mmCIF file of C-alpha atoms and ligand atoms in Angstrom:
data_model
loop_
_atom_site.group_PDB
_atom_site.id
_atom_site.type_symbol
_atom_site.label_atom_id
_atom_site.label_comp_id
_atom_site.label_asym_id
_atom_site.label_seq_id
_atom_site.Cartn_x
_atom_site.Cartn_y
_atom_site.Cartn_z
ATOM 1 C CA LEU A 1 113.082 87.619 126.635
ATOM 2 C CA GLU A 2 110.988 90.314 128.359
ATOM 3 C CA ASP A 3 113.334 93.178 127.174
ATOM 4 C CA THR A 4 113.005 92.110 123.553
ATOM 5 C CA ASP A 5 110.554 93.829 121.346
ATOM 6 C CA PHE A 6 109.140 91.149 119.030
ATOM 7 C CA ARG A 7 106.146 93.136 118.002
ATOM 8 C CA SER A 8 103.903 90.274 118.356
ATOM 9 C CA GLY A 9 100.202 89.816 119.228
ATOM 10 C CA LEU A 10 100.911 86.680 121.174
ATOM 11 C CA GLY A 11 101.637 88.607 124.247
ATOM 12 C CA ASP A 12 101.943 86.571 127.451
ATOM 13 C CA SER A 13 100.447 83.586 125.834
ATOM 14 C CA SER A 14 104.081 82.915 124.781
ATOM 15 C CA TYR A 15 104.329 81.659 128.390
ATOM 16 C CA LEU A 16 101.898 79.200 127.718
ATOM 17 C CA LEU A 17 104.147 77.642 124.990
ATOM 18 C CA TYR A 18 107.130 77.980 127.208
ATOM 19 C CA GLY A 19 105.378 76.134 130.002
ATOM 20 C CA LEU A 20 104.147 73.321 127.758
ATOM 21 C CA VAL A 21 107.563 72.691 126.507
ATOM 22 C CA LYS A 22 108.979 72.774 129.986
ATOM 23 C CA SER A 23 106.486 70.362 131.167
ATOM 24 C CA ALA A 24 106.027 67.972 128.128
ATOM 25 C CA LYS A 25 109.750 67.763 127.274
ATOM 26 C CA PRO A 26 109.071 67.371 123.535
ATOM 27 C CA ALA A 27 111.621 65.970 121.097
ATOM 28 C CA VAL A 28 109.959 67.626 118.152
ATOM 29 C CA VAL A 29 108.055 70.964 118.081
ATOM 30 C CA VAL A 30 106.772 72.614 114.687
ATOM 31 C CA GLU A 31 106.003 76.260 114.508
ATOM 32 C CA ILE A 32 104.161 77.530 111.495
ATOM 33 C CA GLY A 33 104.622 81.401 111.506
ATOM 34 C CA SER A 34 107.672 82.724 113.350
ATOM 35 C CA ALA A 35 107.792 86.342 112.283
ATOM 36 C CA ARG A 36 110.302 88.097 114.654
ATOM 37 C CA GLY A 37 110.414 85.017 116.952
ATOM 38 C CA ARG A 38 108.371 85.649 120.161
ATOM 39 C CA SER A 39 106.887 82.253 120.002
ATOM 40 C CA THR A 40 110.117 80.854 118.618
ATOM 41 C CA CYS A 41 112.290 82.220 121.417
ATOM 42 C CA PHE A 42 109.939 81.241 124.126
ATOM 43 C CA ILE A 43 109.698 77.594 122.732
ATOM 44 C CA GLY A 44 113.407 77.620 122.111
ATOM 45 C CA THR A 45 114.373 78.788 125.584
ATOM 46 C CA ALA A 46 112.367 76.127 127.150
ATOM 47 C CA LEU A 47 113.900 73.413 124.945
ATOM 48 C CA LYS A 48 117.359 74.880 126.004
ATOM 49 C CA GLU A 49 116.478 74.630 129.602
ATOM 50 C CA ASN A 50 115.204 71.052 129.010
ATOM 51 C CA GLY A 51 118.626 70.353 127.355
ATOM 52 C CA SER A 52 116.768 68.505 124.657
ATOM 53 C CA GLY A 53 114.415 68.762 121.700
ATOM 54 C CA LYS A 54 114.310 70.733 118.501
ATOM 55 C CA LEU A 55 111.923 73.258 117.228
ATOM 56 C CA TYR A 56 111.419 73.517 113.443
ATOM 57 C CA ALA A 57 110.397 77.214 112.829
ATOM 58 C CA ILE A 58 108.652 77.509 109.465
ATOM 59 C CA ASP A 59 108.085 80.975 107.891
ATOM 60 C CA PRO A 60 108.822 82.366 104.392
ATOM 61 C CA HIS A 61 109.606 85.833 105.798
ATOM 62 C CA THR A 62 108.202 87.297 102.544
ATOM 63 C CA PRO A 63 105.412 89.877 102.185
ATOM 64 C CA ASN A 64 101.994 87.989 102.503
ATOM 65 C CA LEU A 65 98.685 88.812 104.138
ATOM 66 C CA TRP A 66 99.730 87.652 107.531
ATOM 67 C CA ASN A 67 102.786 89.653 108.506
ATOM 68 C CA ASP A 68 102.223 91.328 111.838
ATOM 69 C CA GLU A 69 103.640 94.682 110.940
ATOM 70 C CA ASP A 70 104.891 96.655 107.898
ATOM 71 C CA SER A 71 108.322 95.098 107.630
ATOM 72 C CA PRO A 72 107.684 91.675 106.175
ATOM 73 C CA ASP A 73 111.134 90.458 105.871
ATOM 74 C CA THR A 74 111.761 89.185 109.403
ATOM 75 C CA TYR A 75 114.400 86.534 108.729
ATOM 76 C CA ARG A 76 117.295 88.758 109.915
ATOM 77 C CA THR A 77 115.535 89.789 113.072
ATOM 78 C CA LEU A 78 114.397 86.248 113.792
ATOM 79 C CA SER A 79 117.959 84.945 113.249
ATOM 80 C CA LYS A 80 119.472 87.701 115.610
ATOM 81 C CA ASN A 81 116.892 86.801 118.156
ATOM 82 C CA VAL A 82 117.641 83.178 118.110
ATOM 83 C CA GLU A 83 121.357 83.898 118.240
ATOM 84 C CA LYS A 84 120.894 86.517 121.140
ATOM 85 C CA PHE A 85 119.476 83.840 123.314
ATOM 86 C CA GLY A 86 121.885 81.013 122.258
ATOM 87 C CA LEU A 87 118.974 78.904 120.936
ATOM 88 C CA GLY A 88 121.107 77.722 117.735
ATOM 89 C CA PRO A 89 121.150 74.091 118.739
ATOM 90 C CA TYR A 90 117.617 73.980 119.575
ATOM 91 C CA VAL A 91 115.960 75.991 116.752
ATOM 92 C CA GLU A 92 116.116 75.182 113.039
ATOM 93 C CA ILE A 93 114.907 78.202 111.141
ATOM 94 C CA MET A 94 113.206 76.886 107.764
ATOM 95 C CA ARG A 95 112.660 79.740 105.332
ATOM 96 C CA ALA A 96 109.850 78.446 103.405
ATOM 97 C CA THR A 97 105.940 78.258 103.628
ATOM 98 C CA SER A 98 104.346 75.329 105.246
ATOM 99 C CA GLU A 99 103.102 74.066 101.941
ATOM 100 C CA GLU A 100 106.666 73.884 100.667
ATOM 101 C CA ILE A 101 107.787 72.028 103.749
ATOM 102 C CA ALA A 102 104.657 69.626 103.872
ATOM 103 C CA PRO A 103 105.698 67.085 101.158
ATOM 104 C CA GLN A 104 108.979 66.398 102.688
ATOM 105 C CA TRP A 105 107.909 66.294 106.410
ATOM 106 C CA GLN A 106 108.300 62.796 108.066
ATOM 107 C CA LEU A 107 109.100 63.213 111.901
ATOM 108 C CA PRO A 108 106.427 62.523 114.552
ATOM 109 C CA ILE A 109 105.547 65.761 116.186
ATOM 110 C CA ASP A 110 104.856 66.372 119.896
ATOM 111 C CA ILE A 111 103.769 70.055 119.832
ATOM 112 C CA LEU A 112 102.391 71.791 116.854
ATOM 113 C CA PHE A 113 101.902 75.612 116.903
ATOM 114 C CA ILE A 114 99.890 77.009 114.090
ATOM 115 C CA ASP A 115 100.293 80.834 113.633
ATOM 116 C CA GLY A 116 100.913 81.308 109.927
ATOM 117 C CA ASP A 117 98.438 81.652 107.123
ATOM 118 C CA HIS A 118 95.266 82.615 109.013
ATOM 119 C CA SER A 119 92.897 82.184 106.137
ATOM 120 C CA TYR A 120 90.286 79.301 106.426
ATOM 121 C CA GLU A 121 91.952 77.291 103.588
ATOM 122 C CA GLY A 122 95.276 78.150 105.088
ATOM 123 C CA VAL A 123 94.701 76.880 108.606
ATOM 124 C CA LYS A 124 92.823 73.954 107.462
ATOM 125 C CA ARG A 125 95.684 72.947 105.079
ATOM 126 C CA ASP A 126 98.224 73.216 107.874
ATOM 127 C CA TRP A 127 96.072 71.085 110.243
ATOM 128 C CA GLU A 128 95.409 68.459 107.607
ATOM 129 C CA VAL A 129 99.060 68.118 106.709
ATOM 130 C CA PHE A 130 100.706 68.402 109.933
ATOM 131 C CA SER A 131 98.238 67.205 112.618
ATOM 132 C CA GLN A 132 98.405 63.617 111.285
ATOM 133 C CA PHE A 133 102.165 63.562 112.420
ATOM 134 C CA VAL A 134 101.245 64.786 116.077
ATOM 135 C CA GLN A 135 101.336 62.059 118.795
ATOM 136 C CA PRO A 136 98.062 61.057 120.560
ATOM 137 C CA PHE A 137 99.157 62.770 123.672
ATOM 138 C CA GLY A 138 100.638 65.576 121.779
ATOM 139 C CA CYS A 139 99.095 69.150 121.462
ATOM 140 C CA VAL A 140 98.185 71.315 118.601
ATOM 141 C CA ILE A 141 97.880 75.069 119.575
ATOM 142 C CA PHE A 142 96.295 77.778 117.371
ATOM 143 C CA HIS A 143 96.672 81.408 117.948
ATOM 144 C CA ASP A 144 93.878 83.918 117.033
ATOM 145 C CA THR A 145 90.832 81.697 117.585
ATOM 146 C CA LEU A 146 88.549 84.408 119.386
ATOM 147 C CA TRP A 147 88.478 87.002 116.546
ATOM 148 C CA ASP A 148 85.001 86.263 115.626
ATOM 149 C CA LEU A 149 83.614 85.827 119.148
ATOM 150 C CA LYS A 150 85.260 89.019 120.377
ATOM 151 C CA PRO A 151 85.694 91.057 117.457
ATOM 152 C CA ASP A 152 87.769 94.272 117.764
ATOM 153 C CA PRO A 153 87.039 96.766 114.995
ATOM 154 C CA LYS A 154 90.564 97.787 114.969
ATOM 155 C CA TYR A 155 91.765 94.381 113.800
ATOM 156 C CA SER A 156 88.567 92.761 112.312
ATOM 157 C CA ARG A 157 89.105 91.395 108.825
ATOM 158 C CA PRO A 158 86.933 89.188 106.675
ATOM 159 C CA ASP A 159 89.632 86.791 105.461
ATOM 160 C CA MET A 160 90.389 85.551 109.075
ATOM 161 C CA GLY A 161 89.437 81.862 109.155
ATOM 162 C CA VAL A 162 91.117 80.521 112.395
ATOM 163 C CA PRO A 163 87.867 80.818 114.654
ATOM 164 C CA ARG A 164 85.665 79.082 112.143
ATOM 165 C CA PHE A 165 88.141 76.303 111.376
ATOM 166 C CA VAL A 166 89.010 75.659 114.968
ATOM 167 C CA ASP A 167 85.329 75.547 115.935
ATOM 168 C CA GLU A 168 84.675 72.981 113.205
ATOM 169 C CA LEU A 169 87.301 70.788 114.938
ATOM 170 C CA ARG A 170 85.516 71.187 118.259
ATOM 171 C CA LEU A 171 82.205 70.128 116.612
ATOM 172 C CA MET A 172 83.894 67.195 114.993
ATOM 173 C CA GLY A 173 84.851 66.049 118.437
ATOM 174 C CA TYR A 174 88.473 67.014 119.027
ATOM 175 C CA PRO A 175 88.886 68.144 122.595
ATOM 176 C CA ALA A 176 89.425 71.940 122.484
ATOM 177 C CA ILE A 177 90.315 74.337 125.291
ATOM 178 C CA THR A 178 90.349 77.948 124.396
ATOM 179 C CA LEU A 179 91.867 80.694 126.624
ATOM 180 C CA ASP A 180 90.453 84.017 126.367
ATOM 181 C CA ARG A 181 93.790 85.770 126.027
ATOM 182 C CA ASP A 182 95.705 87.526 123.297
ATOM 183 C CA PHE A 183 92.950 87.229 120.684
ATOM 184 C CA GLY A 184 92.437 83.689 121.646
ATOM 185 C CA VAL A 185 94.719 80.637 122.196
ATOM 186 C CA SER A 186 93.146 77.113 121.589
ATOM 187 C CA LEU A 187 94.746 73.741 122.598
ATOM 188 C CA ILE A 188 93.546 70.782 120.573
ATOM 189 C CA GLN A 189 94.224 67.130 121.133
ATOM 190 C CA PRO A 190 94.594 65.577 117.777
ATOM 191 C CA VAL A 191 92.373 62.457 118.457
ATOM 192 C CA ARG A 192 88.550 62.797 118.121
ATOM 193 C CA ARG A 193 86.656 62.589 121.523
ATOM 194 C CA GLY A 194 90.122 62.595 123.114
ATOM 195 C CA VAL A 195 92.637 59.861 123.991
ATOM 196 C CA SER A 196 91.088 57.154 126.315
ATOM 197 C CA LEU A 197 92.460 57.222 129.711
ATOM 198 C CA PHE A 198 91.235 53.694 130.596
ATOM 199 C CA PRO A 199 92.715 50.344 129.265
ATOM 200 C CA HIS A 200 90.694 48.130 126.956
ATOM 201 C CA GLN A 201 88.414 50.824 125.802
ATOM 202 C CA SER A 202 88.505 51.750 122.061
ATOM 203 C CA GLN A 203 87.877 55.457 121.234
ATOM 204 C CA THR A 204 84.379 54.725 120.058
ATOM 205 C CA GLU A 205 83.344 53.129 123.414
ATOM 206 C CA SER A 206 84.828 55.741 125.627
ATOM 207 C CA GLY A 207 81.723 57.755 126.176
ATOM 208 C CA VAL A 208 80.470 57.854 129.759
ATOM 209 C CA SER A 209 77.580 55.293 130.108
ATOM 210 C CA ALA A 210 74.434 56.319 131.862
ATOM 211 C CA GLY A 211 74.377 54.941 135.398
HETATM 212 C C1 LIG B 1 101.141 86.492 113.170
HETATM 213 S S1 LIG B 1 102.774 86.319 112.506
HETATM 214 C C2 LIG B 1 103.402 85.175 113.582
HETATM 215 C C3 LIG B 1 103.760 85.573 114.976
HETATM 216 C C4 LIG B 1 104.807 84.796 115.734
HETATM 217 N N1 LIG B 1 104.222 83.373 116.029
HETATM 218 C C5 LIG B 1 105.036 85.400 117.094
HETATM 219 O O1 LIG B 1 104.965 84.792 118.213
HETATM 220 O O2 LIG B 1 105.291 86.641 117.150
HETATM 221 C C6 LIG B 1 102.364 85.292 111.164
HETATM 222 C C7 LIG B 1 103.526 84.826 110.236
HETATM 223 O O3 LIG B 1 103.061 83.813 109.427
HETATM 224 C C8 LIG B 1 103.865 83.698 108.304
HETATM 225 N N2 LIG B 1 103.100 82.964 107.256
HETATM 226 C C9 LIG B 1 102.197 83.321 106.370
HETATM 227 N N3 LIG B 1 101.892 82.299 105.599
HETATM 228 C C10 LIG B 1 102.629 81.287 105.944
HETATM 229 C C11 LIG B 1 102.783 79.922 105.553
HETATM 230 N N4 LIG B 1 101.934 79.457 104.456
HETATM 231 N N5 LIG B 1 103.702 79.066 106.018
HETATM 232 C C12 LIG B 1 104.414 79.611 107.141
HETATM 233 N N6 LIG B 1 104.308 80.807 107.529
HETATM 234 C C13 LIG B 1 103.474 81.683 107.054
HETATM 235 C C14 LIG B 1 104.012 85.208 107.951
HETATM 236 O O4 LIG B 1 105.294 85.403 107.029
HETATM 237 C C15 LIG B 1 104.064 85.770 109.379
HETATM 238 O O5 LIG B 1 105.409 85.976 109.682
#
């Protein structure tokens, strides 16, 4: 994997995806935004090593505002990379936008990686459609969540909406951990105030009472 030039901003945070998958042994992983397949191949390799699970890799591979570089048709490169690492049985490449896949989606999701349409409306739509399928102990990962807190003039753009949306989730009570790496990677548990770790406690009662 290290020798492959995926031309991706995800950097070593791809190991976070790899590690999560190795650890959580998910049956279903969904990735929105594959491009040339850095995240796809790291997740796929972990599934292969687990010997189980499937990654649904959703990306239209057409010119849009969120292609990493100048060559927008990344389908062939992605397919070659998936083949190169022998990930065929573990990765289903879905050449479509997440909006096109949304109406037919039915499977429970263990891990959801959102790295597609980075506009506020786009990332909100992906969350609203797909997070309802994520298991309580599952995990939603967003890339590019630190663009506003740590602006880099080279990459700064007004239509980037991921930081604002993910911060709204945090303020709504969804547990959020953000790593200050590779433009920001945030892990969200898809349950407001988090899943209770104690029996007989409803989510609303789970606040720590004053002693
Ligand atoms: C930043 S790149 C993804 C990088 C990739 N995750 C990696 O690890 O290298 C963003 C990708 O999102 C895709 N994209 C844009 N809008 C999308 C949508 N509505 N649904 C799915 N993918 C979308 C683009 O085609 C582009 O390939």
